[in-house]
Every structure is written in structure tokens, then in C-alpha cells.
Coordinates of C-alpha atoms in Angstrom, one line a residue:
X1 CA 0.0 0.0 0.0
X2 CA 1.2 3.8 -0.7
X3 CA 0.0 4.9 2.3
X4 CA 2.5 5.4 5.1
X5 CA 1.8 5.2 8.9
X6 CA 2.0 8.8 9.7
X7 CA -0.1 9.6 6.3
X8 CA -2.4 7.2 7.4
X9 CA -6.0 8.6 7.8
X10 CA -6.2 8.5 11.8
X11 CA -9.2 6.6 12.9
X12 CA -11.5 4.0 12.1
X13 CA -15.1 5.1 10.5
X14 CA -16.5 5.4 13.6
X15 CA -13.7 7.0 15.6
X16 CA -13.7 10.1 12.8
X17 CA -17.3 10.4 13.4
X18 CA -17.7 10.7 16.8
X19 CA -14.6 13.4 16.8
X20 CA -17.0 15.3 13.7
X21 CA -19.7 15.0 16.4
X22 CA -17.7 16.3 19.5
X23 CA -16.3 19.3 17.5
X24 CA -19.7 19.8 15.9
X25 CA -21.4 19.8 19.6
X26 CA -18.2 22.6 20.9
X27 CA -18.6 24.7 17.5
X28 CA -22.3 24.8 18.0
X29 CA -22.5 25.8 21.4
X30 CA -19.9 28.5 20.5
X31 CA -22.2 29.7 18.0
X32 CA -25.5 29.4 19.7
X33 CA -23.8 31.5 22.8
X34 CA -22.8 34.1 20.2
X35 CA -26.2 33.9 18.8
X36 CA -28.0 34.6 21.8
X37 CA -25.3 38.1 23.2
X38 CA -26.8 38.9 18.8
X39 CA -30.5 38.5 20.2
X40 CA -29.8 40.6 23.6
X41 CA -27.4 43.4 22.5
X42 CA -28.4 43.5 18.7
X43 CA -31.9 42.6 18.3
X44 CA -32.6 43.6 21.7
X45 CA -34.7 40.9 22.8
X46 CA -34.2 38.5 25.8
X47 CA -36.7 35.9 25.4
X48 CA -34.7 34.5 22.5
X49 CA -31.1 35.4 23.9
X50 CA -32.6 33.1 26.8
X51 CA -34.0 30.3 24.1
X52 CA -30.5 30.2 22.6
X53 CA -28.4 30.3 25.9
X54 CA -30.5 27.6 26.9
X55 CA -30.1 25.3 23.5
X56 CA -26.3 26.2 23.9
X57 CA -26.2 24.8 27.7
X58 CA -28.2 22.0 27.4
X59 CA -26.6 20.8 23.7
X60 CA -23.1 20.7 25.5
X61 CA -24.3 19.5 28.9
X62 CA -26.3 16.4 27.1
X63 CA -22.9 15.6 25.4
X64 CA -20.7 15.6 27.7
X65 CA -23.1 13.6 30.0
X66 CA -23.3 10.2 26.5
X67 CA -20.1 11.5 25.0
X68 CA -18.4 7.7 26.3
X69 CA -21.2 5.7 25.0
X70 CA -24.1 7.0 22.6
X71 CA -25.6 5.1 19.4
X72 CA -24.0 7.6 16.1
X73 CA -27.4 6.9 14.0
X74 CA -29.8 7.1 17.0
X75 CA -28.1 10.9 18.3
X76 CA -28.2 12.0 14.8
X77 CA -31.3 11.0 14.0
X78 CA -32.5 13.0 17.0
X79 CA -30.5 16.2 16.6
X80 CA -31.7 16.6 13.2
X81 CA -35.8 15.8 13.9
X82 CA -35.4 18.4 17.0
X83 CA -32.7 21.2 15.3
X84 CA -34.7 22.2 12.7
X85 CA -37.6 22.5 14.5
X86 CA -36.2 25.1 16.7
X87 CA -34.4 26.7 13.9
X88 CA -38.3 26.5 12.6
X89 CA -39.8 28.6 15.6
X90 CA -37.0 30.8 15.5
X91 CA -37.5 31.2 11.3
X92 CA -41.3 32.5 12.5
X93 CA -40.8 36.1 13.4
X94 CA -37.7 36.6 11.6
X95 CA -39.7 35.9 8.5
X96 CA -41.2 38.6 7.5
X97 CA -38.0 40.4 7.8
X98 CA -35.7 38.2 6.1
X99 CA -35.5 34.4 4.6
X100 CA -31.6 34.7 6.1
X101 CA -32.3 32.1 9.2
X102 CA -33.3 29.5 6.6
X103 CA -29.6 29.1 5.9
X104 CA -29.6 27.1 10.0
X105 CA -31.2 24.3 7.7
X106 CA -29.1 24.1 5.0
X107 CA -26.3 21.9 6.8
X108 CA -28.7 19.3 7.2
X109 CA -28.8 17.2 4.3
X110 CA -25.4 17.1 4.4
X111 CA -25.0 15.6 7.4
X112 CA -27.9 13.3 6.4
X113 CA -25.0 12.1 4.0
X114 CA -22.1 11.8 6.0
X115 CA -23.9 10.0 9.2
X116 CA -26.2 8.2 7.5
X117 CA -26.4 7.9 4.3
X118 CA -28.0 8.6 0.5
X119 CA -31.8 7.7 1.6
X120 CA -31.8 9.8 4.2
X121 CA -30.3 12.4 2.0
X122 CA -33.7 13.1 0.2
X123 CA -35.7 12.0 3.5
X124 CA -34.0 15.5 5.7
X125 CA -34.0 17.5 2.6
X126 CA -37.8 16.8 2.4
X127 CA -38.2 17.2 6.0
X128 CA -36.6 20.9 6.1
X129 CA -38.2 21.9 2.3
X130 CA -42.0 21.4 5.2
X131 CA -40.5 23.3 7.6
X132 CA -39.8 26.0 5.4
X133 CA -43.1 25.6 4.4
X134 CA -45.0 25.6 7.3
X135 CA -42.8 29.1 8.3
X136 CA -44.0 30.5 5.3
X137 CA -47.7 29.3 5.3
X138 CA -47.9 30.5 8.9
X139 CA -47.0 33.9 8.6
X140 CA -49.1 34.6 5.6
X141 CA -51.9 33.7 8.2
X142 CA -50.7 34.8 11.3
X143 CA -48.9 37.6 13.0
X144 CA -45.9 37.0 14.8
X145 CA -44.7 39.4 16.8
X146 CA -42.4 38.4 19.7
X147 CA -39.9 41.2 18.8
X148 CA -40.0 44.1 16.1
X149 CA -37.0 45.7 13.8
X150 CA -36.9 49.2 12.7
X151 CA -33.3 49.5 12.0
X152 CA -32.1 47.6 8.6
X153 CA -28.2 47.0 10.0
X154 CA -29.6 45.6 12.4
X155 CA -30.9 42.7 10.1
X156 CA -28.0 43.3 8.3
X157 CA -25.5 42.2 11.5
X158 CA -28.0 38.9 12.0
X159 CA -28.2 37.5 8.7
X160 CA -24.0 38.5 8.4
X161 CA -23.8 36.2 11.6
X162 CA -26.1 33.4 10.5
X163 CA -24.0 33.1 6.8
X164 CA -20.7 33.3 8.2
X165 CA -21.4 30.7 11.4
X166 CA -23.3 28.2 8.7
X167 CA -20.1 29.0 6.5
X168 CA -17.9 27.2 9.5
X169 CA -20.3 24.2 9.9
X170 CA -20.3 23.6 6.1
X171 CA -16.6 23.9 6.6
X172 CA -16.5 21.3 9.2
X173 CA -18.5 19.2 7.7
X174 CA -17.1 19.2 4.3
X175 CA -13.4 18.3 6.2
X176 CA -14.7 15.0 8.1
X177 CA -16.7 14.1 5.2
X178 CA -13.3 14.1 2.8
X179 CA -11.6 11.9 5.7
X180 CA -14.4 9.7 5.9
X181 CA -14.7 8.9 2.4
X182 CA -11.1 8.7 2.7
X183 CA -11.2 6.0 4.5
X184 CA -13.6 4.5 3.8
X185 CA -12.3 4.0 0.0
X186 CA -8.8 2.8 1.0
X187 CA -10.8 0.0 3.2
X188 CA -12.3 -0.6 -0.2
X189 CA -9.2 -0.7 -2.1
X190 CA -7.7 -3.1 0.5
X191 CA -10.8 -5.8 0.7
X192 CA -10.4 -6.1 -3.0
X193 CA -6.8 -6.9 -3.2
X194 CA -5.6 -10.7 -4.7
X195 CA -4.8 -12.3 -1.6
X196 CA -3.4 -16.0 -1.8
X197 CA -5.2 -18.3 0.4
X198 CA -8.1 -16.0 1.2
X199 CA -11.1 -17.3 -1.0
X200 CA -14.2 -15.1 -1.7
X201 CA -16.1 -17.8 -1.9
X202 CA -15.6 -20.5 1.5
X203 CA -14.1 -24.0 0.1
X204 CA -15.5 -27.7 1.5
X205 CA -14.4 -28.7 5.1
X206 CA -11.0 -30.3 3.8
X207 CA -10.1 -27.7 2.2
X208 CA -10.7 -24.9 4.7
X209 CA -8.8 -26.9 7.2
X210 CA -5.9 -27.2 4.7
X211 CA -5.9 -23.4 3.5
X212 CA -6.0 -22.6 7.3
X213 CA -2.3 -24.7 8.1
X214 CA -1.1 -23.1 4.6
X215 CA -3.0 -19.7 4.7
X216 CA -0.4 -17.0 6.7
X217 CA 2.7 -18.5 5.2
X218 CA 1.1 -17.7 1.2
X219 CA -0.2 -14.8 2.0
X220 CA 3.4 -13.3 3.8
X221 CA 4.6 -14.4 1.1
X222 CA 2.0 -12.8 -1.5
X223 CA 1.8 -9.6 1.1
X224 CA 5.6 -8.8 0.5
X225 CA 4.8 -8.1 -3.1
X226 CA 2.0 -5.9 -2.1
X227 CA 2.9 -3.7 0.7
X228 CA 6.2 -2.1 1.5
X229 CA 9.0 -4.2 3.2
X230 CA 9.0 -1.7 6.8
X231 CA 5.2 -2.9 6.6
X232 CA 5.5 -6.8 6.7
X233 CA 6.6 -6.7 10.4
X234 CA 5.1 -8.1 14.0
X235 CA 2.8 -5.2 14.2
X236 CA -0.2 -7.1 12.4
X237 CA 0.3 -10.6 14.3
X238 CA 0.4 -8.1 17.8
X239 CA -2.4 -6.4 16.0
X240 CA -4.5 -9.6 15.2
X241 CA -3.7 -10.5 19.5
X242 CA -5.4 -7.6 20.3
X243 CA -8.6 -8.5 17.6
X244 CA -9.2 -11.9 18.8
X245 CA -8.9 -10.5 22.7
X246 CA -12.1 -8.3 21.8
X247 CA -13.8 -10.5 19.0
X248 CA -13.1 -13.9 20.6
X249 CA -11.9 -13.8 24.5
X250 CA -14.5 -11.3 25.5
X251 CA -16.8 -12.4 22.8
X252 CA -17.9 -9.9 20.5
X253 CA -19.0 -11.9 17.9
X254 CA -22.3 -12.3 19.4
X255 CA -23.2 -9.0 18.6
X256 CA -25.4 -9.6 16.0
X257 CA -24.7 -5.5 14.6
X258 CA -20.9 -6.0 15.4
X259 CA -18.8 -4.2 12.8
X260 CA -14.9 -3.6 11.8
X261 CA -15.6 0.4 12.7
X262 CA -16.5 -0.6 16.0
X263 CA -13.2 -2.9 17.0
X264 CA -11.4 -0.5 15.2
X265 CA -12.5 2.3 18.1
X266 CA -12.1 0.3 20.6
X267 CA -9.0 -0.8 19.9
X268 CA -7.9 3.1 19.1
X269 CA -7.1 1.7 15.4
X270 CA -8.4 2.0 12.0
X271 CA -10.5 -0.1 9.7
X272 CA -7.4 -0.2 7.1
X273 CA -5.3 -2.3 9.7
X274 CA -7.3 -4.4 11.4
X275 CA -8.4 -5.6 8.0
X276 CA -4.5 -6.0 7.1
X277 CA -3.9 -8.2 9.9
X278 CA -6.9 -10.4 10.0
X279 CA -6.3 -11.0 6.0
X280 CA -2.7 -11.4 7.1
X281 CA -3.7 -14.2 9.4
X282 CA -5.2 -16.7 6.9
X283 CA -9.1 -14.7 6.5
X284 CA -10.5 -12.7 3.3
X285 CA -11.9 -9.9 5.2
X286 CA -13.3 -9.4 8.7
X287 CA -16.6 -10.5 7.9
X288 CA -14.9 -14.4 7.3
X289 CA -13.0 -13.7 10.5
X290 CA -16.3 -13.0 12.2
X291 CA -18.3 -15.7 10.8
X292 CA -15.8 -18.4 11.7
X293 CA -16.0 -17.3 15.4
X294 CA -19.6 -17.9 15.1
X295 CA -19.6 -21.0 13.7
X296 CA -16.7 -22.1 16.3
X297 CA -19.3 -20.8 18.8
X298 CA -22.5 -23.1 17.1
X299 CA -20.0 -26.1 17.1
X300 CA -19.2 -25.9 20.6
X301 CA -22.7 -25.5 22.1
X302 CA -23.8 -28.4 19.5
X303 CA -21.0 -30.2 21.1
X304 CA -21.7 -29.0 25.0
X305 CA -25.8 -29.6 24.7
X306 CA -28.4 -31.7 24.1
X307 CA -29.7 -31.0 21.1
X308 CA -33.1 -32.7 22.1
X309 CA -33.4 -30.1 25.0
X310 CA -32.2 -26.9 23.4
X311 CA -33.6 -25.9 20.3
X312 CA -31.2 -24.9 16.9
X313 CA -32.1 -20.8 17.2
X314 CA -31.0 -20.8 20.8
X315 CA -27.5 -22.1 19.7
X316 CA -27.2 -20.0 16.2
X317 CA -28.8 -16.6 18.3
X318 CA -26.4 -17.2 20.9
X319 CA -23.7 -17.2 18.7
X320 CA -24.6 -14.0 16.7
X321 CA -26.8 -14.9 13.9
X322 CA -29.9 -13.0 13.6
X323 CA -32.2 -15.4 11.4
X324 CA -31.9 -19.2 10.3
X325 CA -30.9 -18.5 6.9
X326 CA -28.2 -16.8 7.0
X327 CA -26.4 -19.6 9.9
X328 CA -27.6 -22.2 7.4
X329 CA -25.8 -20.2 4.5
X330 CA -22.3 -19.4 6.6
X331 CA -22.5 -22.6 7.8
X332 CA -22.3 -24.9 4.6
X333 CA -19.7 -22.2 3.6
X334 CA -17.6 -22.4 6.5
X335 CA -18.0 -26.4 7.0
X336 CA -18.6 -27.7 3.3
X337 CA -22.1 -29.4 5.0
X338 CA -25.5 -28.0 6.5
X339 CA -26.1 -27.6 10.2
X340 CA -28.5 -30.9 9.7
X341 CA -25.3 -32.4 7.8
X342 CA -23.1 -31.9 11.0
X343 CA -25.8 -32.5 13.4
X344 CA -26.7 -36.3 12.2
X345 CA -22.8 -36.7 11.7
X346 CA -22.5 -35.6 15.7
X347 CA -25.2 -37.9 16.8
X348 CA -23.7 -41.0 14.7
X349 CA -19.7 -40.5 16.5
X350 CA -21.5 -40.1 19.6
X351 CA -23.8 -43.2 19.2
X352 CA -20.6 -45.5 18.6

């Protein structure tokens, strides 16, 4: 790979995220406290210089209170359903005096895109197109009036504010979303190079067990010609110690949702080499890794239990498969038979 260590984008996925979201939370509070000395010095008006104070306090406060352990979709899915909604009430009586605060709603299908993805690009874009709306539709039948403006600059000094602070959240934005796709695309590049002895598709019983003695000596050997010399060292075996401590010791693989972003932020690394070192360790990609523990797992409950007393979905659900299908596919891909295969062959070795 081309990519040196210190050139390396720093971070899993995951881990660049939830930095966007912790600067996005500081740069936000910043600029809903600057908002709110424009509402009581500017605009003259306390009730909203309270409203944003408020926002500004209780944003940051909620953060720092989940910032060790929060869902990324769930939080983001909140902020942007309540955000624009309070941009929305605060859009009412600047209305009739100038579209300006729509621009608070503009960041948002943007984040739609980084956080969660092209669906939900079109689904917030939609959202904030009523909102707009509803502002407009309200104040062609109803009178706001929670503060008045006679004085132009004034308007002037709010709208500069509300460009130029949008401006820095594009900004922000636009830098973690270059990083993540970043990322994201070397991981890409990575999962789609030749390796020997790591199979796309999984190869009978015999043959896994064979490619599994033979696997980490071809691919060293195939890995020299692919990444540089100073790269081929004991990092990724220490690397892959570390892996199977989370994935296997302290068994993550039975987290159904379990993904490569989330080792990679717990172990403080990135997706690029913890999918170096499992491929460097005899697997195609971390999803084989993954799926072997499973089965590993299935095997060993078969092995512990009486099948007559526990039934098949306890053992695959308690091994990190989420419906039947998918065990019965991973499982004649892993072991060259179906669970009903290995099942009768179990029952026959212990019968004699």
C-alpha cells in the first residue's frame, strides 16, 4: 500500500465520526452563545437570547453527559428531527424580515449524507423543504410578533452572523466528510486486493482446514509483493492478539450488529489495519474472520448440549446470527455441510 503510517487517515469510520460530532457539539454551542449576546445586544430581545443560551447549555451538557457511550445513527437521528424544529420557531418572526435564518437548515442534508447515508439524504431535505413551508404558510396567516425591527443594519448584523457561522459548519462538515470517504475507500481498495489463500467464496471442510495450516505462510509471502517491506513486520500478528482479545476472548461476535468500525474504536485503530492483519492471518476480510467465530461458537454449544433439550435458534442466536438463513448459508460455507449435515454426523460419533 502507498500509504504510510504517519499519512495514514487517523481513525476508524466510527472513531472520525464521533470526533465530527464532538467538534460539531463545541462549534455549535460557541455559536448558539454568540447567537444569543446577537438577540440581547443587537436585536434587543431577551426571550430569544434566553432560548438560545438555553439550547447552547443544554446541547453541551447532554454531550458531555453520552459523550463515552451514545448510538452515532440514534443521536443523529435526534438532533436533526429536533434542530430544525427550533431553527423553525426561531424562522417564525424573523420571517417577515428576512428568509436569512433558513440558511440554519441548510447543513442538514449534508450531514444526512455523512452520518447516515443517500436515503436519508432526500428524507431530511424533504423534511426541512415542510419546515420552510409551514414558516411560510404560517406567517401569511398569522402575526408574529415576539420582537419588532426598525433599524435595517440591524438585520444586516443577523443575517452576516447566520451566513458566516453556517459557513464554519459547512466547513466542518465538508473536512470530516473528505476523511471519511477517505477512509472508507482505502478500506475498499484493501478488501479487493488478490490475496493467496483467502477465498471469496468459503471451500469444502477439507479444504478450509488445509488453507488454514497453509494460509499465513502464502499470504506473507503474497503480502511482500503488495505492501512495503517496513510494513511486513510483528505489528499485524500483535495487532490480530489484540482483535481476537475483543472478537473472541470477550466475545464480541455475538453481537449480531458487530462491525470492523467498531473494533477498530475500541482498539484506538483503524479499519485499514485491522483488516490487514486479519487478512494477514489466513481470512478474506473481517466479515470471514467474524463468521468463523460464530460457527466455532455453534460447534461448541452443539458439542456441550443436548440438542433434544435446546432448540437450533437458541445455539445460532447465541452465537450472533440473527435469522436461520443466513447460519444455514455461513455454515455450509464455512464447514462444506449444512447444520442438519453436521448435526446427524454428531449424533452418529457419539452413538458409537
Amino acid at each position: 500500500m502507498m500509504i504510510a503510517d504517519n499519512k495514514l487517515i487517523g481513525g476508524s469510520v466510527e472513531a472520525l465520526k464521533r470526533k465530527l460530532i464532538s467538534q460539531y457539539v463545541n462549534l455549535m454551542s460557541g455559536i448558539l452563545l454568540g447567537y444569543a449576546l446577537v438577540f440581547y445586544f443587537v436585536i434587543k430581545d431577551s426571550f430569544f437570547a434566553a432560548c438560545m443560551l438555553a439550547y447552547a447549555v443544554l446541547m453541551f451538557y447532554t454531550f458531555m453527559i453520552i459523550r463515552k457511550s451514545y448510538n452515532i445513527k440514534v443521536l443523529v437521528h435526534l438532533y436533526m428531527t429536533y434542530a430544525p424544529l427550533f431553527a423553525g420557531f426561531v424562522m417564525l418572526d424573523f420571517w417577515k424580515y428576512s428568509a436569512a435564518t433558513a440558511m440554519w437548515l441548510l447543513p442538514v442534508p449534508l450531514g444526512a449524507h455523512i452520518f447516515l447515508g443517500k436515503k436519508y439524504i432526500y428524507i431530511y431535505s424533504f423534511y426541512i423543504f415542510l419546515i420552510i413551508v409551514a414558516v411560510s404558510v404560517l406567517n401569511r396567516f398569522f402575526k408574529f410578533d415576539y420582537f419588532s425591527l426598525s433599524d435595517v443594519r440591524v438585520m444586516v448584523i443577523s443575517d452576516t452572523f447566520v451566513g458566516l457561522v453556517n459557513l464554519a459548519v459547512f466547513t466542518l462538515l465538508l473536512y470530516y466528510n473528505e476523511k471519511i470517504r477517505k477512509v472508507e475507500i482505502e478500506e475498499n481498495i484493501l478488501n479487493k486486493l488478490p490475496f493467496s489463500g483467502a477465498n471469496s467464496q468459503i471451500q469444502t471442510n477439507d479444504n478450509f482446514i488445509k488453507n488454514e495450516i497453509t494460509a499465513p505462510v502464502q499470504i506473507a509471502e503474497k503480502d511482500k509483493e503488495i505492501f512495503p517491506e517496513q510494513e511486513n513486520t510483528e505489528k499485524y500478528v500483535a495487532l490480530f492478539e489484540e482483535v481476537k482479545n475483543i472478537v473472541e476472548e470477550k466475545a464480541y461476535f455475538k453481537d449480531v450488529d458487530f462491525t470492523i468500525s467498531q473494533l477498530a474504536n475500541i482498539l484506538k485503530s483503524n479499519n485499514l489495519y485491522i483488516s490487514k492483519s486479519i487478512r494477514f492471518n489466513g481470512f478474506s476480510n473481517f466479515s470471514h474472520y467474524l463468521n468463523t467465530c460464530r460457527i466455532e461458537n455453534v460447534k461448541k454449544l452443539l458439542y456441550e448440549n443436548d440438542i433434544s433439550k435446546v432448540t437450533l435458534m437458541y445455539i445460532y442466536t447465541e452465537s450472533g446470527f440473527s435469522n436461520q438463513s443466513t447460519f444455514n448459508r455461513v455454515f455450509k460455507q464455512i464447514e462444506g455441510i449444512t447444520p442438519s449435515e453436521f448435526i446427524a454426523t454428531m449424533k452418529a460419533e457419539n452413538d458409537n
